[in-house]
Short mmCIF file of C-alpha atoms and ligand atoms in Angstrom, two decimals:
data_model
loop_
_atom_site.label_atom_id
_atom_site.label_comp_id
_atom_site.label_asym_id
_atom_site.label_seq_id
_atom_site.Cartn_x
_atom_site.Cartn_y
_atom_site.Cartn_z
CA MET A 187 -0.10 -0.17 -0.40
CA ARG A 188 1.69 3.86 -0.58
CA TRP A 189 0.96 5.08 2.44
CA LEU A 190 2.48 2.84 5.17
CA GLY A 191 3.04 -0.89 3.21
CA ARG A 192 6.66 -1.77 5.65
CA ALA A 193 8.69 -2.78 2.71
CA ASN A 194 8.37 0.55 0.47
CA GLY A 195 5.20 2.99 2.21
CA LEU A 196 6.02 6.78 1.56
CA ALA A 197 5.37 6.63 5.63
CA ASN A 198 6.90 4.02 6.78
CA LYS A 199 10.23 3.14 4.89
CA GLN A 200 10.88 6.14 2.46
CA LEU A 201 10.03 8.98 4.66
CA PRO A 202 12.41 7.54 7.24
CA GLU A 203 14.44 6.75 4.49
CA LEU A 204 15.00 9.91 2.05
CA TRP A 205 14.23 12.16 4.69
CA LEU A 206 15.52 11.01 7.80
CA LYS A 207 18.63 10.35 7.01
CA ALA A 208 19.22 13.44 4.59
CA ALA A 209 18.88 15.40 7.35
CA PRO A 210 21.14 17.44 8.93
CA ARG A 211 22.48 16.01 12.64
CA ASP A 212 21.26 19.00 14.52
CA HIS A 213 17.66 18.51 12.89
CA LYS A 214 17.00 14.82 12.66
CA ALA A 215 14.89 14.68 16.77
CA GLU A 216 12.67 17.03 14.88
CA VAL A 217 11.90 15.82 11.19
CA GLY A 218 11.27 12.34 13.33
CA LYS A 219 9.06 14.02 14.75
CA HIS A 220 6.98 15.34 11.82
CA ILE A 221 7.62 11.41 9.53
CA ASN A 222 6.04 10.42 12.41
CA ALA A 223 2.89 13.08 12.74
CA VAL A 224 2.61 11.57 9.12
CA LYS A 225 2.88 8.11 9.69
CA ALA A 226 -0.53 8.53 12.10
CA HIS A 227 -2.27 10.55 10.71
CA CYS A 228 -2.21 7.95 7.69
CA GLU A 229 -3.27 5.34 9.83
CA ALA A 230 -5.63 7.49 11.49
CA MET A 231 -7.05 7.99 8.02
CA PHE A 232 -6.31 3.53 7.13
CA GLU A 233 -8.32 3.09 10.47
CA GLN A 234 -11.85 5.33 9.66
CA GLU A 235 -11.21 3.47 6.39
CA ARG A 236 -11.45 7.00 4.73
CA LEU A 237 -8.34 7.64 2.41
CA PRO A 238 -8.82 10.38 0.92
CA ILE A 239 -4.70 10.61 -1.01
CA ALA A 240 -5.55 14.25 -1.44
CA ARG A 241 -5.85 14.97 2.36
CA LEU A 242 -3.06 12.91 2.77
CA GLU A 243 -0.96 14.97 0.34
CA THR A 244 -1.95 18.02 1.88
CA ALA A 245 -1.44 16.48 5.81
CA VAL A 246 2.63 15.47 4.53
CA ARG A 247 2.72 18.91 2.53
CA SER A 248 1.68 20.78 5.74
CA LYS A 249 3.59 18.38 8.19
CA LEU A 250 6.29 17.79 7.09
CA ILE A 251 7.77 19.69 4.32
CA GLU A 252 6.61 23.55 4.70
CA PRO A 253 8.08 22.90 8.38
CA LEU A 254 11.08 22.11 6.38
CA GLU A 255 11.31 24.51 3.44
CA ARG A 256 11.34 27.67 5.57
CA VAL A 257 14.42 29.13 4.82
CA ASP A 258 16.68 30.62 7.01
CA ILE A 259 17.77 34.37 5.52
CA THR A 260 21.06 34.26 8.04
CA LEU A 261 22.42 32.07 6.63
CA PRO A 262 25.56 32.89 4.48
CA GLY A 263 25.37 31.68 0.67
CA VAL A 264 27.10 29.81 -2.03
CA ARG A 265 30.17 31.72 -3.22
CA ARG A 266 29.82 31.22 -7.34
CA ALA A 267 33.29 31.22 -8.75
CA ILE A 268 33.09 33.58 -11.14
CA GLY A 269 34.89 32.25 -14.85
CA ALA A 270 37.34 34.93 -17.39
CA GLU A 271 37.46 34.28 -20.25
CA HIS A 272 41.15 32.77 -22.09
CA PRO A 273 43.37 35.58 -22.79
CA VAL A 274 44.48 34.05 -26.38
CA MET A 275 40.89 33.24 -27.17
CA LYS A 276 40.09 36.74 -26.41
CA THR A 277 43.23 38.24 -28.12
CA TRP A 278 41.41 35.36 -30.77
CA ARG A 279 37.93 37.18 -31.18
CA GLU A 280 38.94 40.65 -30.64
CA ILE A 281 41.58 40.11 -34.10
CA VAL A 282 39.09 38.14 -35.59
CA SER A 283 35.68 41.32 -34.94
CA VAL A 284 38.45 44.13 -36.75
CA PHE A 285 37.98 42.04 -39.72
CA GLN A 286 34.21 41.07 -38.82
CA LYS A 287 33.61 44.17 -39.56
CA LEU A 288 35.21 45.13 -42.43
CA GLY A 289 32.82 42.47 -44.11
CA TYR A 290 35.15 39.10 -43.66
CA SER A 291 33.64 35.77 -42.98
CA VAL A 292 34.80 33.35 -40.31
CA ALA A 293 35.47 30.07 -41.47
CA GLU A 294 37.31 27.06 -39.91
CA GLY A 295 37.97 23.81 -41.34
CA PRO A 296 39.51 20.31 -39.68
CA VAL A 297 43.01 20.09 -37.49
CA VAL A 298 43.81 16.95 -39.01
CA GLU A 299 44.47 17.21 -43.59
CA THR A 300 46.01 15.84 -45.77
CA ASP A 301 49.17 16.33 -47.29
CA TYR A 302 47.49 18.12 -51.02
CA TYR A 303 45.53 21.10 -48.23
CA ASN A 304 48.58 21.41 -46.08
CA PHE A 305 51.27 21.37 -48.35
CA GLU A 306 51.14 21.11 -52.36
CA ALA A 307 48.54 23.57 -53.07
CA LEU A 308 50.00 25.86 -50.85
CA ASN A 309 53.00 26.09 -53.82
CA PHE A 310 55.32 23.56 -51.01
CA PRO A 311 55.90 20.57 -53.86
CA PRO A 312 55.90 17.21 -53.09
CA ASN A 313 59.72 16.71 -51.58
CA HIS A 314 60.60 20.64 -50.72
CA PRO A 315 62.71 21.60 -48.59
CA ALA A 316 60.61 24.66 -47.33
CA ARG A 317 58.09 21.62 -45.82
CA ASP A 318 61.06 21.56 -43.54
CA THR A 319 60.87 24.40 -42.21
CA GLN A 320 57.45 23.17 -41.06
CA ASP A 321 58.42 21.27 -38.20
CA THR A 322 55.02 18.92 -39.30
CA LEU A 323 53.74 16.66 -37.30
CA PHE A 324 52.82 13.43 -38.93
CA ILE A 325 49.89 10.57 -38.38
CA ALA A 326 51.35 7.41 -38.42
CA GLY A 327 50.70 4.18 -40.96
CA GLN A 328 49.88 6.64 -43.53
CA GLN A 329 53.35 5.33 -45.45
CA SER A 330 50.70 2.68 -48.36
CA LYS A 331 48.48 6.05 -49.59
CA PRO A 332 49.55 8.63 -52.23
CA GLN A 333 51.17 11.89 -50.60
CA ARG A 334 48.50 13.75 -51.30
CA GLU A 335 46.62 11.47 -49.44
CA ARG A 336 48.52 11.45 -46.28
CA LEU A 337 47.17 12.66 -42.85
CA LEU A 338 48.81 14.27 -40.78
CA LEU A 339 48.28 17.94 -37.76
CA ARG A 340 47.64 21.21 -39.59
CA THR A 341 50.72 23.57 -39.52
CA HIS A 342 48.86 26.37 -40.30
CA THR A 343 45.31 27.09 -41.73
CA SER A 344 45.70 28.00 -45.21
CA PRO A 345 44.69 24.80 -45.71
CA VAL A 346 41.10 26.43 -44.80
CA GLN A 347 41.80 29.16 -47.60
CA ILE A 348 42.51 26.12 -50.68
CA ARG A 349 38.65 24.84 -49.06
CA THR A 350 37.54 27.46 -49.20
CA MET A 351 38.32 28.61 -52.53
CA GLU A 352 36.93 25.34 -53.72
CA LYS A 353 33.71 25.77 -52.35
CA MET A 354 32.83 30.08 -53.20
CA ARG A 355 33.93 31.72 -56.35
CA PRO A 356 35.62 35.49 -56.04
CA PRO A 357 35.08 37.65 -54.11
CA ILE A 358 35.70 36.46 -50.93
CA ARG A 359 37.04 37.91 -48.41
CA ILE A 360 37.49 35.55 -45.13
CA VAL A 361 39.24 35.28 -41.96
CA ILE A 362 40.15 31.41 -40.32
CA PRO A 363 41.45 31.30 -36.95
CA GLY A 364 42.17 27.54 -35.16
CA THR A 365 44.80 25.97 -33.60
CA VAL A 366 47.30 24.48 -35.44
CA HIS A 367 50.85 21.95 -34.42
CA ARG A 368 53.97 21.87 -34.95
CA ASN A 369 56.65 19.29 -33.83
CA ASP A 370 58.48 22.19 -31.60
CA PRO A 371 59.87 21.45 -28.00
CA PRO A 372 58.05 23.43 -25.90
CA ASP A 373 59.49 26.45 -24.35
CA ALA A 374 58.80 29.81 -23.48
CA SER A 375 57.93 30.84 -27.03
CA HIS A 376 56.81 27.42 -28.32
CA SER A 377 54.21 24.77 -28.24
CA PRO A 378 53.43 22.29 -30.02
CA MET A 379 50.04 23.36 -30.20
CA PHE A 380 49.49 26.76 -30.45
CA HIS A 381 46.65 29.65 -31.91
CA GLN A 382 46.00 31.25 -36.23
CA ILE A 383 44.97 33.69 -37.70
CA GLU A 384 44.84 33.66 -41.37
CA GLY A 385 42.96 36.58 -43.53
CA LEU A 386 42.76 36.27 -47.76
CA ALA A 387 41.56 38.68 -49.82
CA VAL A 388 40.27 37.81 -53.59
CA ASP A 389 38.85 40.11 -56.64
CA THR A 390 39.84 41.95 -59.65
CA ASN A 391 42.68 44.27 -59.35
CA ILE A 392 43.28 43.52 -55.55
CA THR A 393 46.92 45.30 -55.09
CA PHE A 394 49.75 45.38 -52.30
CA GLY A 395 48.38 48.27 -51.32
CA ASP A 396 45.05 46.99 -50.45
CA LEU A 397 46.79 44.42 -47.84
CA LYS A 398 49.12 47.58 -46.79
CA GLY A 399 45.70 49.85 -46.42
CA THR A 400 43.68 46.75 -44.57
CA LEU A 401 46.75 45.36 -42.16
CA ASP A 402 47.41 49.31 -41.50
CA HIS A 403 43.81 49.94 -40.24
CA ALA A 404 43.57 46.16 -38.41
CA MET A 405 47.17 46.67 -36.12
CA LYS A 406 45.45 49.88 -35.74
CA ALA A 407 42.61 48.65 -34.93
CA LEU A 408 43.87 46.33 -32.02
CA PHE A 409 47.12 47.98 -30.86
CA GLY A 410 46.24 51.68 -30.76
CA SER A 411 45.71 54.14 -32.92
CA SER A 412 48.54 55.38 -32.60
CA VAL A 413 50.84 52.68 -33.86
CA LYS A 414 52.84 52.92 -36.63
CA THR A 415 53.31 50.32 -39.61
CA HIS A 416 56.24 49.03 -41.63
CA PHE A 417 56.65 46.44 -43.85
CA ARG A 418 59.46 44.66 -44.74
CA PRO A 419 60.30 42.10 -47.38
CA SER A 420 60.09 38.40 -46.69
CA PHE A 421 60.11 35.03 -48.05
CA PHE A 422 56.48 32.62 -47.84
CA PRO A 423 55.99 30.00 -50.52
CA PHE A 424 52.79 31.14 -51.14
CA THR A 425 53.38 34.33 -51.62
CA GLU A 426 54.84 36.94 -54.14
CA PRO A 427 56.24 38.61 -52.93
CA SER A 428 56.22 38.32 -48.53
CA ALA A 429 56.65 40.72 -46.19
CA GLU A 430 57.00 40.97 -42.19
CA LEU A 431 54.79 43.52 -40.50
CA TYR A 432 56.11 45.30 -37.57
CA VAL A 433 54.30 48.09 -35.24
CA THR A 434 55.71 50.19 -33.34
CA CYS A 435 56.29 49.18 -29.42
CA PHE A 436 53.05 49.40 -27.75
CA ILE A 437 55.62 48.35 -24.85
CA CYS A 438 58.12 50.90 -25.02
CA GLY A 439 56.13 53.40 -28.20
CA GLY A 440 58.91 53.56 -30.24
CA SER A 441 61.39 54.80 -28.13
CA GLY A 442 63.21 51.19 -27.27
CA LYS A 443 63.87 52.89 -23.79
CA ARG A 444 62.00 51.31 -20.43
CA GLY A 445 62.85 54.58 -18.09
CA SER A 446 66.43 53.44 -18.13
CA ASP A 447 66.14 49.90 -19.21
CA PRO A 448 66.48 48.68 -22.54
CA CYS A 449 62.82 47.51 -24.16
CA ARG A 450 62.77 44.35 -24.14
CA PRO A 451 59.88 43.01 -25.79
CA CYS A 452 61.47 45.07 -29.14
CA LYS A 453 64.93 44.02 -28.23
CA GLN A 454 65.40 48.07 -28.09
CA THR A 455 64.99 48.33 -32.19
CA GLY A 456 61.12 50.31 -31.62
CA TRP A 457 59.31 47.63 -33.15
CA ILE A 458 57.94 44.85 -33.34
CA GLU A 459 56.90 41.58 -35.52
CA VAL A 460 53.23 40.88 -35.83
CA LEU A 461 52.68 38.82 -39.08
CA GLY A 462 53.42 37.32 -42.51
CA CYS A 463 51.51 38.53 -45.20
CA GLY A 464 51.58 39.07 -49.09
CA MET A 465 50.25 38.66 -52.43
CA VAL A 466 49.15 34.75 -53.50
CA ASP A 467 51.54 32.88 -55.11
CA PRO A 468 49.31 32.37 -59.20
CA ASN A 469 50.92 28.88 -58.78
CA VAL A 470 48.47 28.59 -55.43
CA PHE A 471 45.37 29.88 -57.60
CA GLU A 472 46.16 27.42 -60.17
CA PHE A 473 45.24 24.98 -57.30
CA VAL A 474 41.71 26.07 -57.97
CA LYS A 475 41.75 27.82 -61.23
CA ASP A 476 38.40 25.50 -62.10
CA ASN A 477 36.54 27.14 -59.47
CA GLY A 478 36.87 31.12 -61.01
CA TYR A 479 40.62 31.76 -59.59
CA ASP A 480 41.72 32.32 -62.67
CA PRO A 481 45.67 33.76 -61.84
CA LYS A 482 45.34 35.90 -64.84
CA LYS A 483 41.61 37.67 -64.29
CA VAL A 484 42.08 37.86 -60.56
CA SER A 485 44.60 38.44 -57.48
CA GLY A 486 44.83 38.75 -53.56
CA PHE A 487 46.28 39.09 -50.70
CA ALA A 488 46.70 36.79 -48.07
CA PHE A 489 48.70 37.08 -43.89
CA GLY A 490 48.58 35.74 -41.02
CA MET A 491 49.70 35.85 -37.92
CA GLY A 492 50.35 34.28 -34.55
CA VAL A 493 47.45 34.68 -31.86
CA ASP A 494 49.17 33.34 -28.46
CA ARG A 495 52.24 35.78 -29.29
CA LEU A 496 49.90 38.55 -30.12
CA ALA A 497 48.19 38.05 -26.90
CA LEU A 498 51.98 37.10 -24.71
CA LEU A 499 53.03 40.72 -26.43
CA LYS A 500 49.32 42.18 -25.37
CA TYR A 501 48.98 41.22 -21.79
CA GLY A 502 53.65 41.58 -20.87
CA VAL A 503 53.40 37.93 -20.42
CA ASP A 504 56.67 36.55 -21.19
CA ASP A 505 55.84 32.43 -21.33
CA ILE A 506 53.49 30.91 -23.36
CA GLN A 507 53.50 27.93 -21.44
CA LEU A 508 51.27 29.77 -18.97
CA PHE A 509 48.88 29.31 -21.19
CA PHE A 510 48.60 26.18 -21.52
CA GLN A 511 48.67 24.53 -18.42
CA GLY A 512 45.60 26.03 -16.72
CA ASP A 513 46.71 27.33 -13.28
CA VAL A 514 43.66 29.01 -11.47
CA ARG A 515 46.37 31.15 -10.49
CA PHE A 516 47.43 32.48 -13.82
CA LEU A 517 43.91 32.78 -15.36
CA GLN A 518 42.33 34.47 -12.63
CA GLN A 519 44.45 37.83 -13.32
CA PHE A 520 42.90 38.60 -16.80
CA GLY A 521 38.77 38.35 -15.16
C1 2NL B 859 52.71 33.98 -40.98
C2 2NL B 859 52.73 33.52 -42.03
C3 2NL B 859 51.12 33.71 -43.86
C4 2NL B 859 49.66 33.01 -45.88
C5 2NL B 859 50.62 33.27 -44.25
C6 2NL B 859 48.15 32.14 -46.77
C7 2NL B 859 47.43 31.51 -47.52
C8 2NL B 859 46.49 31.06 -49.07
C9 2NL B 859 47.67 31.66 -50.09
C10 2NL B 859 48.58 32.49 -49.74
CL1 2NL B 859 45.65 30.08 -49.09
N1 2NL B 859 49.46 32.72 -48.41
N2 2NL B 859 48.76 32.94 -45.77
C11 2NL B 859 50.04 34.07 -46.49
C12 2NL B 859 51.21 34.68 -45.57
C13 2NL B 859 51.94 34.55 -44.60
O1 2NL B 859 50.90 33.17 -42.66
O2 2NL B 859 54.03 34.10 -39.96
N3 2NL B 859 51.81 33.33 -40.19
C14 2NL B 859 51.78 33.22 -38.11
#
């Protein structure tokens, strides 16, 4: 019987088991008293052979539940820890948002890639020594496949740009944030997993001037309107010409000094390297030519930056490992 059954009845078994056991020690006597009152009430009803369930439930409420539901407003509350956004993710979001405001879309793609998308379509020919600079982590057991199908952990987010060009015809403007991996031993400035944001703009008549104007604007939006930008020739397999972008050091303001000490982040030069960029190499367009990217008709610029490195600079952190150790004493400082 639901209320008075010996084996599993509410008053005889469940109330004592659930409520009495759960009650704090100094309340057990009081809870026990209420349970006995309910039991007595049930038995009285039973003896009168009237079993109006609705009334029994009202009795349980008023004798057992309501007295316990009274809240002691003098007790201290439960403290809930408030989380903080991770500095790398905050930097990620800020960079993406600067480009979204310029009309760029966000694309993401797989971390495990094929040799074709990570290297071949980006103008790293098979067995070319430029591949060695990427310190690639390969997935084991792929030797039986043709080289272009072999799997690896992407070393940059550029494969997503190729994948996007295969799907969307020009004009396009995209940014691609994501995690990338390289076989680098961890130290203060290296981590085998890190984050990159790459950008790509392709249209008819995109020029190096467009690249300079876009990135100069983005750096002012990210580091403050007083920073100046400086482009220095460089090399990447997938861009020609290529450049490194420097901004005036936002630690020392370009002076190279902090008081009488040398400024460490810019090594006293007054300039900090923030990203690599260039005009998309026509050889890259050849791989997606059939989707409207004929290098004779379109041109584009591309750029890539390390999110973690920029977060280190932005927050004056001197060891990238701190970003990935999950020590709350470090992370709390960004709350
Ligand atoms: C760096 C340099 C760069 C790109 C990435 C790119 C992608 C395609 C075509 C052409 Cl599909 N270029 N990406 C271009 C120049 C530089 O990254 O130092 N990143 C941390």
